[in-house]
GROMACS .gro file of N, CA, C and O in nm:
model
  496
    1MET      N    1  -1.994  -0.931   1.885
    1MET     CA    2  -1.923  -0.897   1.763
    1MET      C    3  -1.921  -1.020   1.673
    1MET      O    4  -1.892  -1.130   1.718
    2ALA      N    5  -1.946  -1.000   1.546
    2ALA     CA    6  -1.953  -1.112   1.452
    2ALA      C    7  -1.815  -1.156   1.405
    2ALA      O    8  -1.776  -1.270   1.424
    3SER      N    9  -1.742  -1.069   1.341
    3SER     CA   10  -1.611  -1.105   1.285
    3SER      C   11  -1.520  -0.983   1.280
    3SER      O   12  -1.567  -0.869   1.282
    4LEU      N   13  -1.391  -1.009   1.271
    4LEU     CA   14  -1.290  -0.906   1.248
    4LEU      C   15  -1.213  -0.942   1.122
    4LEU      O   16  -1.199  -1.060   1.090
    5VAL      N   17  -1.162  -0.844   1.053
    5VAL     CA   18  -1.071  -0.872   0.942
    5VAL      C   19  -0.936  -0.900   1.004
    5VAL      O   20  -0.877  -0.813   1.067
    6ARG      N   21  -0.888  -1.022   0.990
    6ARG     CA   22  -0.760  -1.060   1.050
    6ARG      C   23  -0.645  -1.002   0.970
    6ARG      O   24  -0.548  -0.951   1.025
    7HIS      N   25  -0.652  -1.016   0.838
    7HIS     CA   26  -0.556  -0.951   0.750
    7HIS      C   27  -0.614  -0.944   0.610
    7HIS      O   28  -0.707  -1.015   0.575
    8VAL      N   29  -0.558  -0.855   0.532
    8VAL     CA   30  -0.591  -0.845   0.390
    8VAL      C   31  -0.485  -0.926   0.317
    8VAL      O   32  -0.365  -0.906   0.337
    9THR      N   33  -0.530  -1.018   0.232
    9THR     CA   34  -0.438  -1.107   0.162
    9THR      C   35  -0.417  -1.059   0.019
    9THR      O   36  -0.512  -1.026  -0.050
   10VAL      N   37  -0.291  -1.057  -0.021
   10VAL     CA   38  -0.254  -1.011  -0.154
   10VAL      C   39  -0.181  -1.125  -0.225
   10VAL      O   40  -0.076  -1.171  -0.179
   11ASP      N   41  -0.237  -1.171  -0.338
   11ASP     CA   42  -0.168  -1.269  -0.422
   11ASP      C   43  -0.057  -1.197  -0.497
   11ASP      O   44  -0.075  -1.084  -0.543
   12CYS      N   45   0.058  -1.262  -0.511
   12CYS     CA   46   0.171  -1.198  -0.577
   12CYS      C   47   0.267  -1.304  -0.629
   12CYS      O   48   0.252  -1.422  -0.600
   13SER      N   49   0.367  -1.260  -0.705
   13SER     CA   50   0.464  -1.355  -0.760
   13SER      C   51   0.581  -1.381  -0.665
   13SER      O   52   0.648  -1.483  -0.676
   14ASP      N   53   0.606  -1.289  -0.570
   14ASP     CA   54   0.715  -1.307  -0.474
   14ASP      C   55   0.673  -1.243  -0.342
   14ASP      O   56   0.685  -1.122  -0.323
   15ALA      N   57   0.623  -1.325  -0.252
   15ALA     CA   58   0.566  -1.277  -0.127
   15ALA      C   59   0.665  -1.194  -0.046
   15ALA      O   60   0.632  -1.086   0.002
   16TYR      N   61   0.785  -1.243  -0.030
   16TYR     CA   62   0.882  -1.174   0.056
   16TYR      C   63   0.922  -1.038  -0.002
   16TYR      O   64   0.929  -0.939   0.070
   17THR      N   65   0.946  -1.034  -0.132
   17THR     CA   66   0.987  -0.909  -0.195
   17THR      C   67   0.877  -0.805  -0.187
   17THR      O   68   0.903  -0.688  -0.153
   18LEU      N   69   0.753  -0.844  -0.215
   18LEU     CA   70   0.644  -0.747  -0.209
   18LEU      C   71   0.616  -0.706  -0.064
   18LEU      O   72   0.589  -0.590  -0.036
   19ALA      N   73   0.628  -0.799   0.030
   19ALA     CA   74   0.612  -0.765   0.171
   19ALA      C   75   0.719  -0.666   0.216
   19ALA      O   76   0.691  -0.575   0.296
   20THR      N   77   0.839  -0.679   0.163
   20THR     CA   78   0.947  -0.585   0.196
   20THR      C   79   0.910  -0.444   0.153
   20THR      O   80   0.929  -0.347   0.227
   21PHE      N   81   0.856  -0.430   0.032
   21PHE     CA   82   0.810  -0.300  -0.017
   21PHE      C   83   0.704  -0.243   0.076
   21PHE      O   84   0.713  -0.129   0.122
   22TRP      N   85   0.601  -0.322   0.107
   22TRP     CA   86   0.491  -0.273   0.190
   22TRP      C   87   0.533  -0.246   0.334
   22TRP      O   88   0.481  -0.156   0.399
   23ALA      N   89   0.629  -0.322   0.386
   23ALA     CA   90   0.681  -0.293   0.520
   23ALA      C   91   0.744  -0.155   0.522
   23ALA      O   92   0.726  -0.078   0.617
   24ALA      N   93   0.816  -0.119   0.416
   24ALA     CA   94   0.876   0.014   0.407
   24ALA      C   95   0.768   0.121   0.392
   24ALA      O   96   0.775   0.227   0.455
   25VAL      N   97   0.667   0.095   0.310
   25VAL     CA   98   0.556   0.190   0.292
   25VAL      C   99   0.490   0.220   0.425
   25VAL      O  100   0.461   0.336   0.459
   26LEU      N  101   0.464   0.117   0.504
   26LEU     CA  102   0.388   0.130   0.628
   26LEU      C  103   0.476   0.149   0.751
   26LEU      O  104   0.425   0.147   0.863
   27ASP      N  105   0.607   0.167   0.731
   27ASP     CA  106   0.701   0.182   0.841
   27ASP      C  107   0.682   0.070   0.942
   27ASP      O  108   0.667   0.091   1.061
   28SER      N  109   0.680  -0.052   0.891
   28SER     CA  110   0.656  -0.171   0.971
   28SER      C  111   0.769  -0.269   0.944
   28SER      O  112   0.876  -0.230   0.897
   29LYS      N  113   0.744  -0.396   0.973
   29LYS     CA  114   0.845  -0.498   0.945
   29LYS      C  115   0.776  -0.626   0.901
   29LYS      O  116   0.656  -0.646   0.925
   30ILE      N  117   0.853  -0.710   0.839
   30ILE     CA  118   0.804  -0.841   0.797
   30ILE      C  119   0.807  -0.934   0.918
   30ILE      O  120   0.894  -0.921   1.005
   31GLY      N  121   0.715  -1.029   0.921
   31GLY     CA  122   0.709  -1.124   1.032
   31GLY      C  123   0.843  -1.189   1.059
   31GLY      O  124   0.919  -1.219   0.966
   32ASP      N  125   0.874  -1.212   1.186
   32ASP     CA  126   1.002  -1.269   1.227
   32ASP      C  127   1.029  -1.406   1.164
   32ASP      O  128   1.144  -1.443   1.143
   33ASP      N  129   0.924  -1.482   1.134
   33ASP     CA  130   0.940  -1.616   1.078
   33ASP      C  131   0.952  -1.616   0.926
   33ASP      O  132   0.974  -1.720   0.866
   34ASP      N  133   0.933  -1.501   0.862
   34ASP     CA  134   0.932  -1.494   0.716
   34ASP      C  135   1.071  -1.470   0.661
   34ASP      O  136   1.146  -1.387   0.713
   35GLU      N  137   1.105  -1.543   0.554
   35GLU     CA  138   1.236  -1.534   0.491
   35GLU      C  139   1.221  -1.531   0.340
   35GLU      O  140   1.119  -1.576   0.287
   36PRO      N  141   1.322  -1.481   0.269
   36PRO     CA  142   1.316  -1.483   0.122
   36PRO      C  143   1.287  -1.624   0.071
   36PRO      O  144   1.342  -1.722   0.122
   37GLY      N  145   1.199  -1.633  -0.027
   37GLY     CA  146   1.162  -1.762  -0.084
   37GLY      C  147   1.043  -1.828  -0.018
   37GLY      O  148   0.986  -1.923  -0.072
   38ASP      N  149   1.001  -1.780   0.100
   38ASP     CA  150   0.883  -1.836   0.166
   38ASP      C  151   0.760  -1.808   0.080
   38ASP      O  152   0.751  -1.703   0.015
   39PRO      N  153   0.662  -1.898   0.083
   39PRO     CA  154   0.541  -1.876   0.003
   39PRO      C  155   0.447  -1.770   0.061
   39PRO      O  156   0.355  -1.724  -0.008
   40GLU      N  157   0.469  -1.731   0.185
   40GLU     CA  158   0.387  -1.629   0.250
   40GLU      C  159   0.476  -1.535   0.330
   40GLU      O  160   0.581  -1.575   0.378
   41ALA      N  161   0.431  -1.411   0.343
   41ALA     CA  162   0.501  -1.314   0.427
   41ALA      C  163   0.398  -1.220   0.486
   41ALA      O  164   0.307  -1.175   0.416
   42LEU      N  165   0.411  -1.189   0.614
   42LEU     CA  166   0.315  -1.109   0.687
   42LEU      C  167   0.375  -0.974   0.725
   42LEU      O  168   0.488  -0.967   0.774
   43VAL      N  169   0.298  -0.867   0.703
   43VAL     CA  170   0.335  -0.734   0.748
   43VAL      C  171   0.224  -0.687   0.841
   43VAL      O  172   0.109  -0.671   0.798
   44GLU      N  173   0.256  -0.669   0.968
   44GLU     CA  174   0.156  -0.625   1.065
   44GLU      C  175   0.167  -0.474   1.086
   44GLU      O  176   0.276  -0.419   1.095
   45THR      N  177   0.051  -0.410   1.092
   45THR     CA  178   0.043  -0.267   1.116
   45THR      C  179  -0.062  -0.242   1.223
   45THR      O  180  -0.136  -0.334   1.260
   46ALA      N  181  -0.070  -0.120   1.269
   46ALA     CA  182  -0.172  -0.086   1.368
   46ALA      C  183  -0.310  -0.109   1.307
   46ALA      O  184  -0.343  -0.053   1.205
   47GLY      N  185  -0.387  -0.197   1.368
   47GLY     CA  186  -0.524  -0.217   1.324
   47GLY      C  187  -0.547  -0.334   1.230
   47GLY      O  188  -0.658  -0.386   1.224
   48THR      N  189  -0.447  -0.377   1.155
   48THR     CA  190  -0.465  -0.489   1.063
   48THR      C  191  -0.330  -0.544   1.020
   48THR      O  192  -0.227  -0.501   1.070
   49ALA      N  193  -0.333  -0.636   0.929
   49ALA     CA  194  -0.209  -0.693   0.875
   49ALA      C  195  -0.230  -0.721   0.727
   49ALA      O  196  -0.342  -0.743   0.681
   50LEU      N  197  -0.120  -0.722   0.653
   50LEU     CA  198  -0.122  -0.760   0.513
   50LEU      C  199  -0.048  -0.892   0.499
   50LEU      O  200   0.065  -0.906   0.546
   51LEU      N  201  -0.114  -0.989   0.437
   51LEU     CA  202  -0.053  -1.120   0.415
   51LEU      C  203  -0.028  -1.135   0.266
   51LEU      O  204  -0.121  -1.126   0.185
   52PHE      N  205   0.097  -1.155   0.228
   52PHE     CA  206   0.136  -1.171   0.089
   52PHE      C  207   0.157  -1.320   0.062
   52PHE      O  208   0.228  -1.387   0.137
   53VAL      N  209   0.092  -1.370  -0.043
   53VAL     CA  210   0.095  -1.512  -0.075
   53VAL      C  211   0.142  -1.528  -0.219
   53VAL      O  212   0.083  -1.471  -0.311
   54THR      N  213   0.248  -1.608  -0.238
   54THR     CA  214   0.298  -1.634  -0.372
   54THR      C  215   0.203  -1.728  -0.444
   54THR      O  216   0.166  -1.833  -0.392
   55VAL      N  217   0.163  -1.686  -0.565
   55VAL     CA  218   0.077  -1.769  -0.650
   55VAL      C  219   0.140  -1.774  -0.789
   55VAL      O  220   0.215  -1.685  -0.828
   56PRO      N  221   0.108  -1.877  -0.868
   56PRO     CA  222   0.169  -1.888  -1.001
   56PRO      C  223   0.111  -1.790  -1.104
   56PRO      O  224   0.179  -1.755  -1.200
   57GLU      N  225  -0.013  -1.748  -1.085
   57GLU     CA  226  -0.077  -1.659  -1.182
   57GLU      C  227  -0.025  -1.517  -1.166
   57GLU      O  228  -0.003  -1.471  -1.056
   58ARG      N  229  -0.011  -1.446  -1.277
   58ARG     CA  230   0.028  -1.306  -1.274
   58ARG      C  231  -0.097  -1.219  -1.269
   58ARG      O  232  -0.204  -1.260  -1.311
   59LYS      N  233  -0.082  -1.098  -1.217
   59LYS     CA  234  -0.193  -1.002  -1.216
   59LYS      C  235  -0.230  -0.972  -1.361
   59LYS      O  236  -0.144  -0.946  -1.443
   60SER      N  237  -0.361  -0.977  -1.391
   60SER     CA  238  -0.401  -0.958  -1.530
   60SER      C  239  -0.502  -0.846  -1.552
   60SER      O  240  -0.521  -0.803  -1.664
   61VAL      N  241  -0.570  -0.803  -1.447
   61VAL     CA  242  -0.670  -0.698  -1.461
   61VAL      C  243  -0.660  -0.601  -1.343
   61VAL      O  244  -0.590  -0.627  -1.247
   62LYS      N  245  -0.734  -0.492  -1.354
   62LYS     CA  246  -0.738  -0.393  -1.246
   62LYS      C  247  -0.790  -0.457  -1.116
   62LYS      O  248  -0.882  -0.537  -1.119
   63ASN      N  249  -0.730  -0.417  -1.005
   63ASN     CA  250  -0.775  -0.466  -0.876
   63ASN      C  251  -0.920  -0.424  -0.851
   63ASN      O  252  -0.958  -0.312  -0.882
   64ARG      N  253  -0.999  -0.512  -0.790
   64ARG     CA  254  -1.135  -0.476  -0.752
   64ARG      C  255  -1.137  -0.420  -0.611
   64ARG      O  256  -1.234  -0.358  -0.569
   65VAL      N  257  -1.030  -0.442  -0.535
   65VAL     CA  258  -1.015  -0.387  -0.400
   65VAL      C  259  -0.876  -0.325  -0.395
   65VAL      O  260  -0.781  -0.380  -0.449
   66HIS      N  261  -0.866  -0.210  -0.330
   66HIS     CA  262  -0.734  -0.149  -0.315
   66HIS      C  263  -0.726  -0.079  -0.179
   66HIS      O  264  -0.827  -0.058  -0.113
   67LEU      N  265  -0.605  -0.044  -0.140
   67LEU     CA  266  -0.582   0.024  -0.013
   67LEU      C  267  -0.578   0.174  -0.037
   67LEU      O  268  -0.525   0.221  -0.138
   68ASP      N  269  -0.634   0.250   0.056
   68ASP     CA  270  -0.624   0.396   0.058
   68ASP      C  271  -0.536   0.432   0.177
   68ASP      O  272  -0.571   0.401   0.291
   69LEU      N  273  -0.423   0.496   0.150
   69LEU     CA  274  -0.330   0.533   0.255
   69LEU      C  275  -0.349   0.679   0.293
   69LEU      O  276  -0.371   0.764   0.207
   70GLN      N  277  -0.338   0.707   0.423
   70GLN     CA  278  -0.342   0.845   0.472
   70GLN      C  279  -0.213   0.869   0.550
   70GLN      O  280  -0.189   0.807   0.654
   71PRO      N  281  -0.126   0.959   0.501
   71PRO     CA  282  -0.001   0.988   0.571
   71PRO      C  283  -0.029   1.036   0.714
   71PRO      O  284  -0.124   1.111   0.736
   72GLN      N  285   0.056   0.996   0.806
   72GLN     CA  286   0.038   1.033   0.946
   72GLN      C  287   0.130   1.146   0.990
   72GLN      O  288   0.095   1.223   1.078
   73ASP      N  289   0.248   1.156   0.931
   73ASP     CA  290   0.346   1.255   0.977
   73ASP      C  291   0.405   1.338   0.864
   73ASP      O  292   0.512   1.395   0.878
   74ARG      N  293   0.335   1.342   0.752
   74ARG     CA  294   0.380   1.422   0.637
   74ARG      C  295   0.259   1.451   0.550
   74ARG      O  296   0.152   1.396   0.571
   75THR      N  297   0.278   1.535   0.451
   75THR     CA  298   0.169   1.568   0.360
   75THR      C  299   0.149   1.457   0.257
   75THR      O  300   0.237   1.370   0.239
   76ARG      N  301   0.037   1.463   0.190
   76ARG     CA  302   0.010   1.369   0.081
   76ARG      C  303   0.122   1.375  -0.023
   76ARG      O  304   0.175   1.272  -0.065
   77ASP      N  305   0.159   1.496  -0.064
   77ASP     CA  306   0.260   1.511  -0.168
   77ASP      C  307   0.397   1.459  -0.124
   77ASP      O  308   0.468   1.396  -0.203
   78GLN      N  309   0.433   1.482   0.001
   78GLN     CA  310   0.559   1.429   0.053
   78GLN      C  311   0.555   1.276   0.055
   78GLN      O  312   0.654   1.210   0.023
   79GLU      N  313   0.441   1.220   0.091
   79GLU     CA  314   0.428   1.075   0.096
   79GLU      C  315   0.435   1.015  -0.044
   79GLU      O  316   0.499   0.912  -0.065
   80VAL      N  317   0.372   1.079  -0.140
   80VAL     CA  318   0.379   1.030  -0.278
   80VAL      C  319   0.524   1.026  -0.324
   80VAL      O  320   0.569   0.925  -0.381
   81GLU      N  321   0.600   1.129  -0.298
   81GLU     CA  322   0.741   1.131  -0.338
   81GLU      C  323   0.819   1.020  -0.269
   81GLU      O  324   0.902   0.953  -0.332
   82ARG      N  325   0.793   0.998  -0.140
   82ARG     CA  326   0.862   0.891  -0.067
   82ARG      C  327   0.830   0.754  -0.127
   82ARG      O  328   0.919   0.670  -0.147
   83LEU      N  329   0.704   0.731  -0.159
   83LEU     CA  330   0.663   0.602  -0.213
   83LEU      C  331   0.718   0.579  -0.354
   83LEU      O  332   0.756   0.467  -0.389
   84LEU      N  333   0.726   0.684  -0.433
   84LEU     CA  334   0.788   0.672  -0.565
   84LEU      C  335   0.935   0.634  -0.552
   84LEU      O  336   0.985   0.549  -0.627
   85GLU      N  337   1.003   0.692  -0.453
   85GLU     CA  338   1.143   0.657  -0.428
   85GLU      C  339   1.159   0.513  -0.382
   85GLU      O  340   1.261   0.449  -0.409
   86LEU      N  341   1.057   0.458  -0.315
   86LEU     CA  342   1.062   0.319  -0.269
   86LEU      C  343   1.036   0.220  -0.382
   86LEU      O  344   1.059   0.101  -0.366
   87GLY      N  345   0.986   0.268  -0.496
   87GLY     CA  346   0.962   0.179  -0.609
   87GLY      C  347   0.819   0.176  -0.661
   87GLY      O  348   0.789   0.100  -0.753
   88ALA      N  349   0.731   0.256  -0.603
   88ALA     CA  350   0.595   0.265  -0.656
   88ALA      C  351   0.598   0.338  -0.791
   88ALA      O  352   0.694   0.409  -0.821
   89THR      N  353   0.494   0.318  -0.871
   89THR     CA  354   0.482   0.390  -0.997
   89THR      C  355   0.352   0.469  -0.998
   89THR      O  356   0.253   0.428  -0.938
   90LEU      N  357   0.354   0.581  -1.067
   90LEU     CA  358   0.237   0.668  -1.078
   90LEU      C  359   0.138   0.609  -1.177
   90LEU      O  360   0.175   0.579  -1.290
   91VAL      N  361   0.013   0.593  -1.133
   91VAL     CA  362  -0.094   0.543  -1.219
   91VAL      C  363  -0.187   0.657  -1.259
   91VAL      O  364  -0.226   0.669  -1.374
   92GLY      N  365  -0.223   0.741  -1.162
   92GLY     CA  366  -0.314   0.852  -1.189
   92GLY      C  367  -0.299   0.962  -1.086
   92GLY      O  368  -0.286   0.935  -0.967
   93ASP      N  369  -0.300   1.086  -1.132
   93ASP     CA  370  -0.289   1.201  -1.042
   93ASP      C  371  -0.423   1.273  -1.040
   93ASP      O  372  -0.464   1.332  -1.139
   94HIS      N  373  -0.490   1.264  -0.926
   94HIS     CA  374  -0.625   1.321  -0.912
   94HIS      C  375  -0.624   1.439  -0.815
   94HIS      O  376  -0.727   1.471  -0.755
   95ARG      N  377  -0.508   1.504  -0.800
   95ARG     CA  378  -0.497   1.622  -0.715
   95ARG      C  379  -0.563   1.740  -0.786
   95ARG      O  380  -0.551   1.756  -0.908
   96ARG      N  381  -0.630   1.824  -0.706
   96ARG     CA  382  -0.699   1.940  -0.762
   96ARG      C  383  -0.628   2.068  -0.717
   96ARG      O  384  -0.553   2.068  -0.620
   97GLU      N  385  -0.657   2.176  -0.786
   97GLU     CA  386  -0.594   2.304  -0.754
   97GLU      C  387  -0.624   2.350  -0.612
   97GLU      O  388  -0.543   2.419  -0.551
   98ASP      N  389  -0.740   2.311  -0.558
   98ASP     CA  390  -0.775   2.353  -0.422
   98ASP      C  391  -0.709   2.268  -0.314
   98ASP      O  392  -0.734   2.284  -0.196
   99GLY      N  393  -0.621   2.174  -0.355
   99GLY     CA  394  -0.548   2.090  -0.259
   99GLY      C  395  -0.616   1.959  -0.228
   99GLY      O  396  -0.556   1.872  -0.165
  100LYS      N  397  -0.739   1.943  -0.269
  100LYS     CA  398  -0.810   1.816  -0.245
  100LYS      C  399  -0.764   1.713  -0.347
  100LYS      O  400  -0.685   1.741  -0.435
  101GLY      N  401  -0.817   1.592  -0.335
  101GLY     CA  402  -0.787   1.487  -0.430
  101GLY      C  403  -0.688   1.385  -0.375
  101GLY      O  404  -0.648   1.390  -0.260
  102TRP      N  405  -0.648   1.294  -0.463
  102TRP     CA  406  -0.562   1.183  -0.424
  102TRP      C  407  -0.471   1.146  -0.541
  102TRP      O  408  -0.487   1.196  -0.652
  103VAL      N  409  -0.377   1.056  -0.514
  103VAL     CA  410  -0.286   1.006  -0.617
  103VAL      C  411  -0.296   0.854  -0.616
  103VAL      O  412  -0.291   0.792  -0.510
  104THR      N  413  -0.311   0.796  -0.734
  104THR     CA  414  -0.313   0.650  -0.747
  104THR      C  415  -0.175   0.604  -0.790
  104THR      O  416  -0.119   0.652  -0.888
  105LEU      N  417  -0.120   0.510  -0.713
  105LEU     CA  418   0.010   0.451  -0.740
  105LEU      C  419  -0.006   0.301  -0.757
  105LEU      O  420  -0.112   0.246  -0.727
  106ALA      N  421   0.099   0.235  -0.802
  106ALA     CA  422   0.102   0.089  -0.808
  106ALA      C  423   0.229   0.040  -0.739
  106ALA      O  424   0.335   0.104  -0.748
  107ASP      N  425   0.217  -0.072  -0.668
  107ASP     CA  426   0.335  -0.131  -0.605
  107ASP      C  427   0.418  -0.201  -0.712
  107ASP      O  428   0.380  -0.203  -0.830
  108PRO      N  429   0.533  -0.259  -0.677
  108PRO     CA  430   0.619  -0.320  -0.778
  108PRO      C  431   0.556  -0.432  -0.860
  108PRO      O  432   0.605  -0.464  -0.968
  109GLU      N  433   0.445  -0.491  -0.813
  109GLU     CA  434   0.378  -0.595  -0.891
  109GLU      C  435   0.252  -0.543  -0.960
  109GLU      O  436   0.175  -0.619  -1.017
  110GLY      N  437   0.230  -0.411  -0.956
  110GLY     CA  438   0.118  -0.353  -1.029
  110GLY      C  439  -0.011  -0.341  -0.951
  110GLY      O  440  -0.113  -0.301  -1.008
  111ASN      N  441  -0.011  -0.372  -0.823
  111ASN     CA  442  -0.131  -0.357  -0.741
  111ASN      C  443  -0.152  -0.209  -0.709
  111ASN      O  444  -0.064  -0.145  -0.653
  112GLU      N  445  -0.269  -0.158  -0.745
  112GLU     CA  446  -0.296  -0.016  -0.727
  112GLU      C  447  -0.334   0.017  -0.584
  112GLU      O  448  -0.397  -0.063  -0.515
  113PHE      N  449  -0.295   0.137  -0.541
  113PHE     CA  450  -0.334   0.191  -0.412
  113PHE      C  451  -0.337   0.343  -0.423
  113PHE      O  452  -0.281   0.399  -0.517
  114CYS      N  453  -0.407   0.407  -0.331
  114CYS     CA  454  -0.422   0.552  -0.337
  114CYS      C  455  -0.360   0.618  -0.214
  114CYS      O  456  -0.359   0.560  -0.106
  115VAL      N  457  -0.311   0.739  -0.234
  115VAL     CA  458  -0.259   0.821  -0.125
  115VAL      C  459  -0.350   0.942  -0.113
  115VAL      O  460  -0.361   1.021  -0.207
  116GLU      N  461  -0.415   0.954   0.002
  116GLU     CA  462  -0.506   1.064   0.029
  116GLU      C  463  -0.434   1.174   0.107
  116GLU      O  464  -0.319   1.156   0.147
  117ARG      N  465  -0.504   1.282   0.134
  117ARG     CA  466  -0.447   1.389   0.216
  117ARG      C  467  -0.435   1.342   0.361
  117ARG      O  468  -0.514   1.259   0.409
  118SER      N  469  -0.339   1.398   0.432
  118SER     CA  470  -0.323   1.368   0.574
  118SER      C  471  -0.439   1.430   0.652
  118SER      O  472  -0.510   1.517   0.602
  119ALA      N  473  -0.453   1.388   0.777
  119ALA     CA  474  -0.558   1.445   0.862
  119ALA      C  475  -0.537   1.595   0.879
  119ALA      O  476  -0.633   1.673   0.877
  120ALA      N  477  -0.411   1.637   0.895
  120ALA     CA  478  -0.382   1.780   0.911
  120ALA      C  479  -0.423   1.858   0.787
  120ALA      O  480  -0.476   1.969   0.798
  121GLU      N  481  -0.400   1.803   0.668
  121GLU     CA  482  -0.437   1.871   0.544
  121GLU      C  483  -0.589   1.883   0.530
  121GLU      O  484  -0.639   1.975   0.468
  122ARG      N  485  -0.662   1.791   0.588
  122ARG     CA  486  -0.808   1.791   0.578
  122ARG      C  487  -0.871   1.900   0.663
  122ARG      O  488  -0.984   1.938   0.642
  123THR      N  489  -0.797   1.950   0.763
  123THR     CA  490  -0.851   2.053   0.852
  123THR      C  491  -0.813   2.193   0.806
  123THR      O  492  -0.858   2.291   0.867
  124GLU      N  493  -0.728   2.204   0.706
  124GLU     CA  494  -0.684   2.337   0.660
  124GLU      C  495  -0.792   2.402   0.577
  124GLU      O  496  -0.869   2.346   0.511
   0.00000   0.00000   0.00000
């Protein structure tokens, strides 16, 4: 094996605050060593981790890489509602009448991500 992705790193203005949002999104937790004001915060999930790093620059353009989320225990639409309640904002609604499609959201710092249909919805 050549390499593994250890974590996906996200530049942000407040690592701990954004990690708190993503920990709630992913039903995970922030690293035990991470505290408010730290320049980095880690959120570990099954299969990978997200590392949030505080940088002085603000986000200025559309992300060239984004995360696609697939709900595990609820529908796409239920997950979208949950994420909006957590503080995400709606960027684009690409749901179709036949039930296919996805929803593009942004986290509290404007980083875009998509919510796809659950595995159960894909078999219907």
